[in-house]
mmCIF file of C-alpha atoms and ligand atoms in Angstrom:
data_model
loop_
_atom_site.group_PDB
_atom_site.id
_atom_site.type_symbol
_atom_site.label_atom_id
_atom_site.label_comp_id
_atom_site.label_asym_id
_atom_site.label_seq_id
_atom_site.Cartn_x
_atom_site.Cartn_y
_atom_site.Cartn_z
ATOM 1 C CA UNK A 1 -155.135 -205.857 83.358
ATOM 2 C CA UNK A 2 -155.919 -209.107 85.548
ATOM 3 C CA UNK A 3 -159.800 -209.441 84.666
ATOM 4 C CA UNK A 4 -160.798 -206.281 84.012
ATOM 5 C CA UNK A 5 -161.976 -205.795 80.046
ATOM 6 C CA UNK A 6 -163.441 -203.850 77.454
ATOM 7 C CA UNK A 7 -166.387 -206.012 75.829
ATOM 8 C CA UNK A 8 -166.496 -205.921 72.209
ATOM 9 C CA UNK A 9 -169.134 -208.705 71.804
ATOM 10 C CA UNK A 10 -172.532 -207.299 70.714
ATOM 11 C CA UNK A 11 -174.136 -207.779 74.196
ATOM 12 C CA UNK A 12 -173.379 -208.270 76.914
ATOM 13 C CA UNK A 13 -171.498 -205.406 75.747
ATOM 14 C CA UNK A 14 -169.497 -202.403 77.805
ATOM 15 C CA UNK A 15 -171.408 -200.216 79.665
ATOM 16 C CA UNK A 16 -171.036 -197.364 81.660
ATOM 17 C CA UNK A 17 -169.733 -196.957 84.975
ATOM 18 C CA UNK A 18 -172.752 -194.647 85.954
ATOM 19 C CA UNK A 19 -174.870 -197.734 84.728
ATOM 20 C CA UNK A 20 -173.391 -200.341 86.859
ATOM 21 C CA UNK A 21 -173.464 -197.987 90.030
ATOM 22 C CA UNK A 22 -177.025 -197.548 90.026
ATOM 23 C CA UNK A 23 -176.936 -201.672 91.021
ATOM 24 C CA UNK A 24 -175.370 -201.725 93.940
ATOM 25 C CA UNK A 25 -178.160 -200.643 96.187
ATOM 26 C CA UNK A 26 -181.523 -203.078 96.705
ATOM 27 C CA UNK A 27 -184.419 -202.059 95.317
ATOM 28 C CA UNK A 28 -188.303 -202.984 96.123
ATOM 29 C CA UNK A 29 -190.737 -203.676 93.407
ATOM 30 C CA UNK A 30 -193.926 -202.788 94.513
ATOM 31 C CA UNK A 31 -194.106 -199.031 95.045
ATOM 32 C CA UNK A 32 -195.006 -196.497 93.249
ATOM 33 C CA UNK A 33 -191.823 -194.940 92.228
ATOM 34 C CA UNK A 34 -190.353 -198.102 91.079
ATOM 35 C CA UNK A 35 -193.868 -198.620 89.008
ATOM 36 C CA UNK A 36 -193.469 -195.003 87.889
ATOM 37 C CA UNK A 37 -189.925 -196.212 86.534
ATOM 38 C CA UNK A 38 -191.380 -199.267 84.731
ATOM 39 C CA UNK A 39 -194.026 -197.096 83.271
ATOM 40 C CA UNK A 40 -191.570 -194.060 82.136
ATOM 41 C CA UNK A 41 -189.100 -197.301 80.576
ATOM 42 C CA UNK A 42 -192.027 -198.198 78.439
ATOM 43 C CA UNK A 43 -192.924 -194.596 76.727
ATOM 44 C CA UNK A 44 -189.438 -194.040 76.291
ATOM 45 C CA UNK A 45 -189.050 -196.947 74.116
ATOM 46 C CA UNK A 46 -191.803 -196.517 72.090
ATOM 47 C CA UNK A 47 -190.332 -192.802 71.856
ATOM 48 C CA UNK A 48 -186.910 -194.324 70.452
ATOM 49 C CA UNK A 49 -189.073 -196.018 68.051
ATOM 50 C CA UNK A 50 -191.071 -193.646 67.291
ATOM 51 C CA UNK A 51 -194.196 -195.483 67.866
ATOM 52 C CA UNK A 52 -197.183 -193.214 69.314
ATOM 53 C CA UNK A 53 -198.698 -194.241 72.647
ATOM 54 C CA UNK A 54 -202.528 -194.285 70.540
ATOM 55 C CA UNK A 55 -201.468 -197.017 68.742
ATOM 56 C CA UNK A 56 -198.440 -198.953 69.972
ATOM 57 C CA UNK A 57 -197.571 -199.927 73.663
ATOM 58 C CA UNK A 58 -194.327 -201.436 75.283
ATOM 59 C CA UNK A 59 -194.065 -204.362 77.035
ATOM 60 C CA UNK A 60 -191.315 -205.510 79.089
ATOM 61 C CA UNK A 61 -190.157 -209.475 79.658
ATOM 62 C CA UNK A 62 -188.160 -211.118 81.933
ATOM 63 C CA UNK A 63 -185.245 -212.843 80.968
ATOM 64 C CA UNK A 64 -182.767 -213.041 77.810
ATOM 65 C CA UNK A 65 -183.429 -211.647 74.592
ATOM 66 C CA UNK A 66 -184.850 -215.065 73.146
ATOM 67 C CA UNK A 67 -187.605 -215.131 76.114
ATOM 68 C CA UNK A 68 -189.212 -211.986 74.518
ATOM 69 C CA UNK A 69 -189.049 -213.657 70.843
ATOM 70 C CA UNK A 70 -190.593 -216.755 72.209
ATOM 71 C CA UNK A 71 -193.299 -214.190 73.903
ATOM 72 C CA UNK A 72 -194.300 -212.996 71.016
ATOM 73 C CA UNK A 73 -193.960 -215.790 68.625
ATOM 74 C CA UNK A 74 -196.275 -217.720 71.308
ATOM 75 C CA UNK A 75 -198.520 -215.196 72.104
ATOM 76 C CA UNK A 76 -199.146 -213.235 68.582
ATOM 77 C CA UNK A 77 -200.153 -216.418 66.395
ATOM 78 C CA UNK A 78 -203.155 -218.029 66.508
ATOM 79 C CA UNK A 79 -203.648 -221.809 66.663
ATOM 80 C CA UNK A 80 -204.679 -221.576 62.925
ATOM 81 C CA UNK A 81 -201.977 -218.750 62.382
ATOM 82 C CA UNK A 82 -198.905 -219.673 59.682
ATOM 83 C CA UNK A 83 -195.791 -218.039 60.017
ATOM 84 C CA UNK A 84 -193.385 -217.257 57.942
ATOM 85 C CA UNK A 85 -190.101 -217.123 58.543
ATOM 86 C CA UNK A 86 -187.188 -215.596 56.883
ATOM 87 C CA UNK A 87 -183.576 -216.301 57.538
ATOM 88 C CA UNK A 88 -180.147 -215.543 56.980
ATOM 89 C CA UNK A 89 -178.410 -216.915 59.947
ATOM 90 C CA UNK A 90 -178.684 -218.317 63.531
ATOM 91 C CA UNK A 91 -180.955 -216.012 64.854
ATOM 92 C CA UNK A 92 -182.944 -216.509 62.028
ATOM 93 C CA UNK A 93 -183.073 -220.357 62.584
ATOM 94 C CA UNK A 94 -183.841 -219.528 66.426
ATOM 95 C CA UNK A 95 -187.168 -218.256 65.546
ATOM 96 C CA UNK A 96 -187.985 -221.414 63.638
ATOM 97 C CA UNK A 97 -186.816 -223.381 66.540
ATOM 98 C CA UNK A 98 -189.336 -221.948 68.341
ATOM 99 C CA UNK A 99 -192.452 -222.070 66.063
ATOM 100 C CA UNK A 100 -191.146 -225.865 66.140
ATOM 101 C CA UNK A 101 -190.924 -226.495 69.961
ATOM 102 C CA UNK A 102 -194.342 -224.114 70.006
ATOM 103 C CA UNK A 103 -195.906 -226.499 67.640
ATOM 104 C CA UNK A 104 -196.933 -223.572 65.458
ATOM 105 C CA UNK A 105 -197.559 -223.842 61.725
ATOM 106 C CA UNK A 106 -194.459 -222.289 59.976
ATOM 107 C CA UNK A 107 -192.672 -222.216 56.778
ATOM 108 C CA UNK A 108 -188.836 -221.100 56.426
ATOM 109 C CA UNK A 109 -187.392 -219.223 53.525
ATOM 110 C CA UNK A 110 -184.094 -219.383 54.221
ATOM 111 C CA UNK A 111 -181.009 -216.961 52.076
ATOM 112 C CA UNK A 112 -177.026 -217.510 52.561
ATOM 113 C CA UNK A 113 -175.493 -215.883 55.598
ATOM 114 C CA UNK A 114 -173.870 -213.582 53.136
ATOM 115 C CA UNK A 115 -177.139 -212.705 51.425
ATOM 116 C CA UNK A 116 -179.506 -210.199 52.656
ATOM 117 C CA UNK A 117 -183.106 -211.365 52.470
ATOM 118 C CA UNK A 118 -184.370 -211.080 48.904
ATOM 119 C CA UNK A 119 -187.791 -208.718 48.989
ATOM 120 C CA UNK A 120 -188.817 -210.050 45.895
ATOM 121 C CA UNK A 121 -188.496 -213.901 46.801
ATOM 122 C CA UNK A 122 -190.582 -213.212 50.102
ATOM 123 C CA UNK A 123 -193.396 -211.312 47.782
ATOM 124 C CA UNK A 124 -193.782 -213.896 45.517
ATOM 125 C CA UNK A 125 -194.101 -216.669 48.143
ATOM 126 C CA UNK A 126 -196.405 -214.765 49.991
ATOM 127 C CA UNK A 127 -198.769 -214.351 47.058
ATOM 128 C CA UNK A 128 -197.973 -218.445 46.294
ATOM 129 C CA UNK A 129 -199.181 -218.921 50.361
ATOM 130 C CA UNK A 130 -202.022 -217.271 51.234
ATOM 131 C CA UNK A 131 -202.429 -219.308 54.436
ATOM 132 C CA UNK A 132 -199.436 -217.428 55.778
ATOM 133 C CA UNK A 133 -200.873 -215.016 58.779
ATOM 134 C CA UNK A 134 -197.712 -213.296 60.207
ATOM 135 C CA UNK A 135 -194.317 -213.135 58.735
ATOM 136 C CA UNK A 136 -190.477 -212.562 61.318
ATOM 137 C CA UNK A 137 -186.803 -211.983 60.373
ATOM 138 C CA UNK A 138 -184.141 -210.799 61.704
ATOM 139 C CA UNK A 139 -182.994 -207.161 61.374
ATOM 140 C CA UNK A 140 -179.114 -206.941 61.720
ATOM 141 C CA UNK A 141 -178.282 -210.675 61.896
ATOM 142 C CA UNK A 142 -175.494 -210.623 64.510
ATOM 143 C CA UNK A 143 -174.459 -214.203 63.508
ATOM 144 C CA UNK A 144 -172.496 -211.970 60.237
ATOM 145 C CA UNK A 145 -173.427 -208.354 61.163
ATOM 146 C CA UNK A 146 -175.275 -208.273 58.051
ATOM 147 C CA UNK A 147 -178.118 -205.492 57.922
ATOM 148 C CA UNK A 148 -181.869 -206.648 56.518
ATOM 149 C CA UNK A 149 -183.764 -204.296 54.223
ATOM 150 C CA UNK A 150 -186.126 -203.856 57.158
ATOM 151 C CA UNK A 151 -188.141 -201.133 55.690
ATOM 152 C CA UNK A 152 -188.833 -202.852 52.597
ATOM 153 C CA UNK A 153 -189.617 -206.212 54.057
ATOM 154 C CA UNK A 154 -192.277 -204.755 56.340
ATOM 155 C CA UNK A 155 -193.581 -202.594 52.974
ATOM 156 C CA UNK A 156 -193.878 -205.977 51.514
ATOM 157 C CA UNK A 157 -195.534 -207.751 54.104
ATOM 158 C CA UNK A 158 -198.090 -205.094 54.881
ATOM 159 C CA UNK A 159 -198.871 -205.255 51.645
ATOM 160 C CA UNK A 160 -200.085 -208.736 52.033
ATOM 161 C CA UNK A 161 -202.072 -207.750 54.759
ATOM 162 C CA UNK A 162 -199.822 -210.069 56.819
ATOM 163 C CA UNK A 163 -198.425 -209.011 60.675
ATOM 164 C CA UNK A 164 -194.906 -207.848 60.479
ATOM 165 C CA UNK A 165 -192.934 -209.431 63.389
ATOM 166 C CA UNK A 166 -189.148 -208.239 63.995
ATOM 167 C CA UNK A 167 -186.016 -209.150 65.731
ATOM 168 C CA UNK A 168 -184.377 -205.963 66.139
ATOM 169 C CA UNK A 169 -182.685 -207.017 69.120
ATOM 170 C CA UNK A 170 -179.081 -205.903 68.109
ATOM 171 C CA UNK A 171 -180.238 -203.268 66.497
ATOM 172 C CA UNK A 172 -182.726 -201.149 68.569
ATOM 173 C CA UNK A 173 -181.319 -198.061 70.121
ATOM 174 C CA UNK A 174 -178.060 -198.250 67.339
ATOM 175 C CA UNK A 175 -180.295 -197.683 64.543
ATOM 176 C CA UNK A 176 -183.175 -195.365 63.936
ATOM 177 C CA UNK A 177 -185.839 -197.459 63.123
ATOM 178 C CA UNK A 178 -189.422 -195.681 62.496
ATOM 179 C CA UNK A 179 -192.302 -198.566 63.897
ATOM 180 C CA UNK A 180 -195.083 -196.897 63.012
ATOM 181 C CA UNK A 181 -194.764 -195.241 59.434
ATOM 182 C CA UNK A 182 -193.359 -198.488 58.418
ATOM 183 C CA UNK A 183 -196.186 -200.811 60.071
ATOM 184 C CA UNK A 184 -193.871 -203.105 61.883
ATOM 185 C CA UNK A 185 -196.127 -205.166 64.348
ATOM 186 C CA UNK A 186 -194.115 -206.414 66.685
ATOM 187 C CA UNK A 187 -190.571 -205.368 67.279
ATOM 188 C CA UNK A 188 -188.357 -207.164 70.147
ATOM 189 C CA UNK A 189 -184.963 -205.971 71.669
ATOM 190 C CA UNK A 190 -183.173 -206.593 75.151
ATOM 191 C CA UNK A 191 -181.925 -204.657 78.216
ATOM 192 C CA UNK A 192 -178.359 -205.182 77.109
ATOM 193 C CA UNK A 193 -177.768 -204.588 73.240
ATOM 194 C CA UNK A 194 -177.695 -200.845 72.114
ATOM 195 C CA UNK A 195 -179.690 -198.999 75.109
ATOM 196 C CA UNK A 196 -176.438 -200.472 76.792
ATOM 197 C CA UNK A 197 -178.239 -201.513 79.801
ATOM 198 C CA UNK A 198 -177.102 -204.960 81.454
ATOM 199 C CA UNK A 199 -178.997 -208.409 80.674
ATOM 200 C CA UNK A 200 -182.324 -209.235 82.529
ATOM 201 C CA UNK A 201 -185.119 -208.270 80.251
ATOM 202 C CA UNK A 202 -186.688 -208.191 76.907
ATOM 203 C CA UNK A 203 -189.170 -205.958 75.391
ATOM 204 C CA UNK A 204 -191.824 -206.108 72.758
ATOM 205 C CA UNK A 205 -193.048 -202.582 70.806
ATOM 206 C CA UNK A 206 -196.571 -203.746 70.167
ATOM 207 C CA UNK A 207 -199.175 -202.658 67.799
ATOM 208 C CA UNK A 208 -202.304 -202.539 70.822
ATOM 209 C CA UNK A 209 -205.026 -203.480 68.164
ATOM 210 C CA UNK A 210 -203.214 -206.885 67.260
ATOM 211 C CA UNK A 211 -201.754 -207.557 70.330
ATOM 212 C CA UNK A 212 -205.457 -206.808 71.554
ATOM 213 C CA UNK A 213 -206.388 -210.173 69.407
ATOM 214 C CA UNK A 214 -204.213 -212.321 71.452
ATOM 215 C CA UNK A 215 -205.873 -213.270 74.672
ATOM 216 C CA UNK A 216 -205.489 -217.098 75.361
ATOM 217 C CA UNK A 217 -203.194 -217.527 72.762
ATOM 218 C CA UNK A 218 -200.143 -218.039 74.871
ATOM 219 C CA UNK A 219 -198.364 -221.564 74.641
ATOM 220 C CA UNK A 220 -196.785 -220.499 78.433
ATOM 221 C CA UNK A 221 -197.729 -219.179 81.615
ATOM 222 C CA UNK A 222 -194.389 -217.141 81.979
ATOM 223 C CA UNK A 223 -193.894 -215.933 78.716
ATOM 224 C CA UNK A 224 -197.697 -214.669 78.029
ATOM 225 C CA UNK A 225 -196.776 -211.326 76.412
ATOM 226 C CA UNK A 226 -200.836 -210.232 76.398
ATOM 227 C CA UNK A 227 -201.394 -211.287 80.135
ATOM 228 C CA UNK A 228 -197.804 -209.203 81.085
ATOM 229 C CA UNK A 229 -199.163 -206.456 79.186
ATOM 230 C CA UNK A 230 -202.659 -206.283 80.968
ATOM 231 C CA UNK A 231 -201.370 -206.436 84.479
ATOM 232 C CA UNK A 232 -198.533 -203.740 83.452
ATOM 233 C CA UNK A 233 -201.158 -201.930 81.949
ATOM 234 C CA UNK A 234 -204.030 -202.334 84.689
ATOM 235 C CA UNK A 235 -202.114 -202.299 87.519
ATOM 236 C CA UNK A 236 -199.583 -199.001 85.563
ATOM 237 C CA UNK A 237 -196.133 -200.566 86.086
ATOM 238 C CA UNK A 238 -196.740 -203.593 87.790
ATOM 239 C CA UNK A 239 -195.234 -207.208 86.016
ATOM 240 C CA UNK A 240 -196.559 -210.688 86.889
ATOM 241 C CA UNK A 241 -193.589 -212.365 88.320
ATOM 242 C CA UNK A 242 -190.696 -210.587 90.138
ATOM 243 C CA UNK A 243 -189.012 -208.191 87.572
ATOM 244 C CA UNK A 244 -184.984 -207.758 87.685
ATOM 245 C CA UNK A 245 -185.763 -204.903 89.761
ATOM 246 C CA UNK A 246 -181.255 -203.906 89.613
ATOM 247 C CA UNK A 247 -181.436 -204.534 86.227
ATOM 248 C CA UNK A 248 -184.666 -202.011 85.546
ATOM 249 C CA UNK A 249 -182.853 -199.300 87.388
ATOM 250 C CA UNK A 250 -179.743 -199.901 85.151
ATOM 251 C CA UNK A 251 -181.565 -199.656 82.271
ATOM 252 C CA UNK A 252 -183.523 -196.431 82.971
ATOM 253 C CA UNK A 253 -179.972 -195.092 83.885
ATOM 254 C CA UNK A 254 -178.584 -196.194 80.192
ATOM 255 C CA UNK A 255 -181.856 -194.167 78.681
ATOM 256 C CA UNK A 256 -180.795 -190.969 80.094
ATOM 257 C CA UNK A 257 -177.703 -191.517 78.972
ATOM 258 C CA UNK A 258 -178.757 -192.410 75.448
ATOM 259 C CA UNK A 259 -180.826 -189.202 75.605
ATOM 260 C CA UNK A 260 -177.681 -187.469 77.064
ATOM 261 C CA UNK A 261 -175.737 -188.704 73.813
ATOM 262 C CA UNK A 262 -178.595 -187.161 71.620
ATOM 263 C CA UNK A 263 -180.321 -190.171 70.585
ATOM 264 C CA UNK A 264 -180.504 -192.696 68.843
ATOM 265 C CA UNK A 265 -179.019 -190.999 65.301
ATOM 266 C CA UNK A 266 -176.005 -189.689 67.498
ATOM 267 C CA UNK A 267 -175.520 -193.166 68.842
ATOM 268 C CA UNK A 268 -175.781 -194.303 65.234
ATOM 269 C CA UNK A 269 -173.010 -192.624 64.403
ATOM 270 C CA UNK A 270 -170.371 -193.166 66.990
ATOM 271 C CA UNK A 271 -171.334 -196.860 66.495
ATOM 272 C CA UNK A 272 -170.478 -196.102 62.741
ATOM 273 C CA UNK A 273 -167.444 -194.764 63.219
ATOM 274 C CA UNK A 274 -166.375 -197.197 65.481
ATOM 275 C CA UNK A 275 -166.991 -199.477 62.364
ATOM 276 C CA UNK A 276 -165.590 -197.928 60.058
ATOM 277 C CA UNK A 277 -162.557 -197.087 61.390
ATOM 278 C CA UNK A 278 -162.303 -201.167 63.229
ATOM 279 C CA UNK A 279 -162.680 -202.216 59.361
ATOM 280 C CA UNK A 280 -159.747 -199.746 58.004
ATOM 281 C CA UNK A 281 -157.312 -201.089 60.770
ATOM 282 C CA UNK A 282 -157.982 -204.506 60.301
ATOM 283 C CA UNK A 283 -157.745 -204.094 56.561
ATOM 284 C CA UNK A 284 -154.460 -202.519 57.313
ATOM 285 C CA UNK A 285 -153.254 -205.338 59.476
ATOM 286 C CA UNK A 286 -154.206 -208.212 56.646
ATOM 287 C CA UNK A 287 -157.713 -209.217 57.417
ATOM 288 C CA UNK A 288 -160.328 -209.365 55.477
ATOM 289 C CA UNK A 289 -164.167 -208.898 56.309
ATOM 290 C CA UNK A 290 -166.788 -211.854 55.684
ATOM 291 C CA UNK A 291 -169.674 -209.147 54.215
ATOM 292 C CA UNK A 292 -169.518 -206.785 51.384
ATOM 293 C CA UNK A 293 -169.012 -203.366 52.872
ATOM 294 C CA UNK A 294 -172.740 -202.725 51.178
ATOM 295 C CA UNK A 295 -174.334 -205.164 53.513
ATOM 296 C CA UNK A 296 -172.472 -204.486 56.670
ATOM 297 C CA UNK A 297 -174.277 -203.054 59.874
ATOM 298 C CA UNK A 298 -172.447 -201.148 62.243
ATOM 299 C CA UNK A 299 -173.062 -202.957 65.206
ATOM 300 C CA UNK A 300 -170.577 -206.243 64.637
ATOM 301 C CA UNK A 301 -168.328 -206.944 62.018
ATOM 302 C CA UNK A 302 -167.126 -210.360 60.842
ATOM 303 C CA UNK A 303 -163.345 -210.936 59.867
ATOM 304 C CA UNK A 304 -162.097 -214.003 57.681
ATOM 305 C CA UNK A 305 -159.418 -215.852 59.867
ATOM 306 C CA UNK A 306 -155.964 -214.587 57.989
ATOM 307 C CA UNK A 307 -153.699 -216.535 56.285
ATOM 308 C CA UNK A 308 -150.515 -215.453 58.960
ATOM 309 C CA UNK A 309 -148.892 -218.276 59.815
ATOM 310 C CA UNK A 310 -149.122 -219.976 63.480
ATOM 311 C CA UNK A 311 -152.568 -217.822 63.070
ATOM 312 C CA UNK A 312 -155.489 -219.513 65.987
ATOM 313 C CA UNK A 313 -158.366 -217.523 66.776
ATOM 314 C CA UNK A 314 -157.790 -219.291 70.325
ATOM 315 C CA UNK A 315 -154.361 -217.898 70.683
ATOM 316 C CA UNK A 316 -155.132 -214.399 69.376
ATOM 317 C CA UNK A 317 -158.353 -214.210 71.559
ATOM 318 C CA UNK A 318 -156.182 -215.149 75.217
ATOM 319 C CA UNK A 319 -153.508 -212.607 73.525
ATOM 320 C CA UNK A 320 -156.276 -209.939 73.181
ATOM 321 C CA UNK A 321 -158.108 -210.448 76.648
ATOM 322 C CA UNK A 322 -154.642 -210.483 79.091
ATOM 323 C CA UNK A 323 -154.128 -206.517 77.078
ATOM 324 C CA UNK A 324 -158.073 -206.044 78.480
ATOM 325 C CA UNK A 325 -159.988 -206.403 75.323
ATOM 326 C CA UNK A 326 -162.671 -209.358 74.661
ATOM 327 C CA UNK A 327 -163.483 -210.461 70.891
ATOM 328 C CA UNK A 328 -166.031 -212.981 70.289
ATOM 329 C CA UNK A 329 -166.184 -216.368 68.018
ATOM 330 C CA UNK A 330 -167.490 -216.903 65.050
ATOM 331 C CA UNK A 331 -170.819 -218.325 64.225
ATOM 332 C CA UNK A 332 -170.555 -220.069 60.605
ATOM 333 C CA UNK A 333 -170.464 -223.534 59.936
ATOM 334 C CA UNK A 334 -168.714 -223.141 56.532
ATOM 335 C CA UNK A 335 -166.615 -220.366 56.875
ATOM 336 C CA UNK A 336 -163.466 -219.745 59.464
ATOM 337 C CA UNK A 337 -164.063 -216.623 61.239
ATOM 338 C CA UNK A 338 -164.392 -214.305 64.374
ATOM 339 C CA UNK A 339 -166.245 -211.173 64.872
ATOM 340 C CA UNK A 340 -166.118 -207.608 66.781
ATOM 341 C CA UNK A 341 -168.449 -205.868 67.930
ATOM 342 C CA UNK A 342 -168.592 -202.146 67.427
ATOM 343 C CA UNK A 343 -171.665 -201.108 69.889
ATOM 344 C CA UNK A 344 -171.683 -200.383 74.066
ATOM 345 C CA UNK A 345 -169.698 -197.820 75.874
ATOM 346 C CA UNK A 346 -166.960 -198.244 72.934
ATOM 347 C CA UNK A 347 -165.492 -194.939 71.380
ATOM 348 C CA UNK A 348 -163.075 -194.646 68.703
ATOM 349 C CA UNK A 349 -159.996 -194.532 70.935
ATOM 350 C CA UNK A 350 -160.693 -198.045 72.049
ATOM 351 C CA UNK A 351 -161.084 -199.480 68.879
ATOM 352 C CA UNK A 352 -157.605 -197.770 68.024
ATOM 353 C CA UNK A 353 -156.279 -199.941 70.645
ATOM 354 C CA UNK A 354 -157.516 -203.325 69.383
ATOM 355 C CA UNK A 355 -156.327 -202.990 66.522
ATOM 356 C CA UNK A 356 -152.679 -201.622 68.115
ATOM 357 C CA UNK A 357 -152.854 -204.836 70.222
ATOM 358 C CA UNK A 358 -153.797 -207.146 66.995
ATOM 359 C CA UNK A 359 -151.232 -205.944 65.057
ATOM 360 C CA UNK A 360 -148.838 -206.875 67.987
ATOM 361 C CA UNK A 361 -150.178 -210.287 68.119
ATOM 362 C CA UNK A 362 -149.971 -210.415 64.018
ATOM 363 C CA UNK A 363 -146.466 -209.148 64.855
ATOM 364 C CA UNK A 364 -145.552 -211.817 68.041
ATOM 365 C CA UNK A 365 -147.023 -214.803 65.972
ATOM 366 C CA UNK A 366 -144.785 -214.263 62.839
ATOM 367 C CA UNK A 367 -141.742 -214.187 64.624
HETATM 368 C C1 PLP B 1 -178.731 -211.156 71.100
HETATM 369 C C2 PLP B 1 -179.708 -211.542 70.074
HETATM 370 C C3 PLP B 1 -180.859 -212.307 70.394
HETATM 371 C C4 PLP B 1 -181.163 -212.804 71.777
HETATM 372 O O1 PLP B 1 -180.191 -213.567 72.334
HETATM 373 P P1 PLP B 1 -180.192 -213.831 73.891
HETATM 374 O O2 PLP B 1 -178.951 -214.651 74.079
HETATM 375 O O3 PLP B 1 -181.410 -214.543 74.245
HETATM 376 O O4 PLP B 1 -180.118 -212.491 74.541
HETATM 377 C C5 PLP B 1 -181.769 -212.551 69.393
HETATM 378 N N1 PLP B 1 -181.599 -212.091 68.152
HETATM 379 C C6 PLP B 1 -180.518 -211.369 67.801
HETATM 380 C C7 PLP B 1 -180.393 -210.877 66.401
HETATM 381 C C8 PLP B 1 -179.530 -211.067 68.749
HETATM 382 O O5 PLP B 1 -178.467 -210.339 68.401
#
């Protein structure tokens, strides 16, 4: 296989060969047609979210997936804003890493890793703190895979009157999420999670009227999320800085192929079955998930290590890589345990072949 393999980390994940082509050329940034791309990027995402151009607007961000958190996290609250955060895992704890680093005013409710966020608990501390302005969490928490009752948290926290601010990142483009009927403010993914583009970018589905609030607000030059949406809005396709141009091109490639698929509820569902049927393998091979099946998303799925004998996640991962397929580490301090992802260009075939190839190693190490 030498060092060719099949990604089943939840991005970077697998994607296409038509996806990687379109980057072998150079592209310019400042023409129209490249500005035309940019601008047809950012109505298709607020399509897949099914956000209406009146009142939402896309913005795209250079850089990783936490650059377009710390965006909005900097940009969105005031200096006298208070943000609440809730957590159930790393990516949880990033966001209140950055309120810290921001020097924003923040509180932290935080739930196990094994817990989904309690609806009730975050009601009843809202009404306790009324200085609370905006309120973020995680949707699927890819530190477990576990899915947040994302509907119901944003039902809650609209109900406060308080701006709903969401880290869909591994989610977005794996799992229909509605934006607008559920009043979710601010929602932020990445090039290279489930639109299976490569990494580069991050974007931010913004409510305009809120986001319309936030001039001057910005703790950063770079990661002004108001300023990059004026000059992408002024100047129709145009970002401040120089955009990864091969990486914009990729992406708009992996939208037509999402639309090719049918969408993001056909996408949904290959990335369930790819779950569902990783989880009855495993199961069959002696390993045991980390979540309640109730609670598990279908984008990454986190496996206790097994009680085999000569068993090391470092051994089974080298084992698993030289037969072309790459697993990913665990994330818990507590707990011993690795996860798979179940999202990119990944189809049911492949995931028949893991678990063929982890059964071998199960097989090699108890000899
Ligand atoms: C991937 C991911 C991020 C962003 O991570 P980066 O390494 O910056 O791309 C943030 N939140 C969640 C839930 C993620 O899965």
């Amino acid at each position: 296989m030498g060092d060719h393999y099949l990604l089943l980390t939840p991005g970077p994940l697998s994607t296409t060969p038509s996806v990687k082509a379109v980057m072998l050329k150079d592209w310019c940034t400042w023409d129209d047609s490249y500005k035309h791309i940019v601008q047809l990027i950012r109505s298709k995402l607020l399509h897949i979210g099914r956000a209406s151009e009146a009142r939402y607007t896309s913005v795209l961000m250079q850089g990783s997936g936490t650059f377009g958190i710390e965006a909005t996290i900097g940009t969105v609250i005031p200096q006298d804003g208070k943000l609440l955060i809730l957590a159930n895992g790393a990516y949880g704890k990033r966001i209140e890493q950055i309120a810290r680093i921001l020097g924003i005013g923040y509180r932290t409710l935080e739930f196990a890793p094994s817990q989904i966020i309690d609806v009730e608990q975050v009601d009843t501390l809202m009404k306790q703190d009324p200085a609370i302005t905006h309120v973020a969490f995680v949707h699927c928490e890819t530190t477990t895979g576990i899915l947040n009752p994302l509907e119901q948290l944003v039902q809650a926290i609209k109900r406060h009157g308080k701006i709903a601010i969401v880290d869909a990142m591994s989610s977005f483009g794996g799992i229909p999420v509605e934006v607008e009927k559920w009043g979710i403010d601010y929602l932020v993914s990445s090039s290279n999670k489930c639109i299976q583009g490569v990494p580069g970018f991050s974007f931010v589905l913004c409510n305009k009227d809120e986001l319309a609030k936030c001039k001057h607000n910005a703790r950063s030059l770079s990661l002004d999320l108001y300023d990059q949406w004026q000059v992408m809005e002024q100047e129709e396709g145009k970002w401040r800085f120089t955009s990864p141009t091969h990486v914009v091109r990729a992406f708009s490639q992996a939208l037509l192929e999402l639309e090719a698929e049918g969408g993001v509820e056909r996408r949904y569902v290959r990335y369930l079955e790819n779950q569902q049927i990783l989880v009855h393998l495993m199961e069959s091979a002696g390993f045991k998930t980390y979540l309640h099946e109730a609670l598990q998303s279908p984008i990454i799925t986190t496996f206790r290590y097994p009680d085999f004998e000569h068993f090391s996640f470092e051994s089974m991962y080298l084992f698993l890589k030289e037969r072309g397929y790459v697993i990913y580490p665990g994330k818990l301090s507590d707990v011993q345990v690795f996860r798979i992802g179940s999202i990119g260009d990944v189809h049911l075939e492949d995931m028949v072949g893991l678990c063929a190839a982890i059964l071998s190693y199960a097989t090699n190490i108890g000899e």
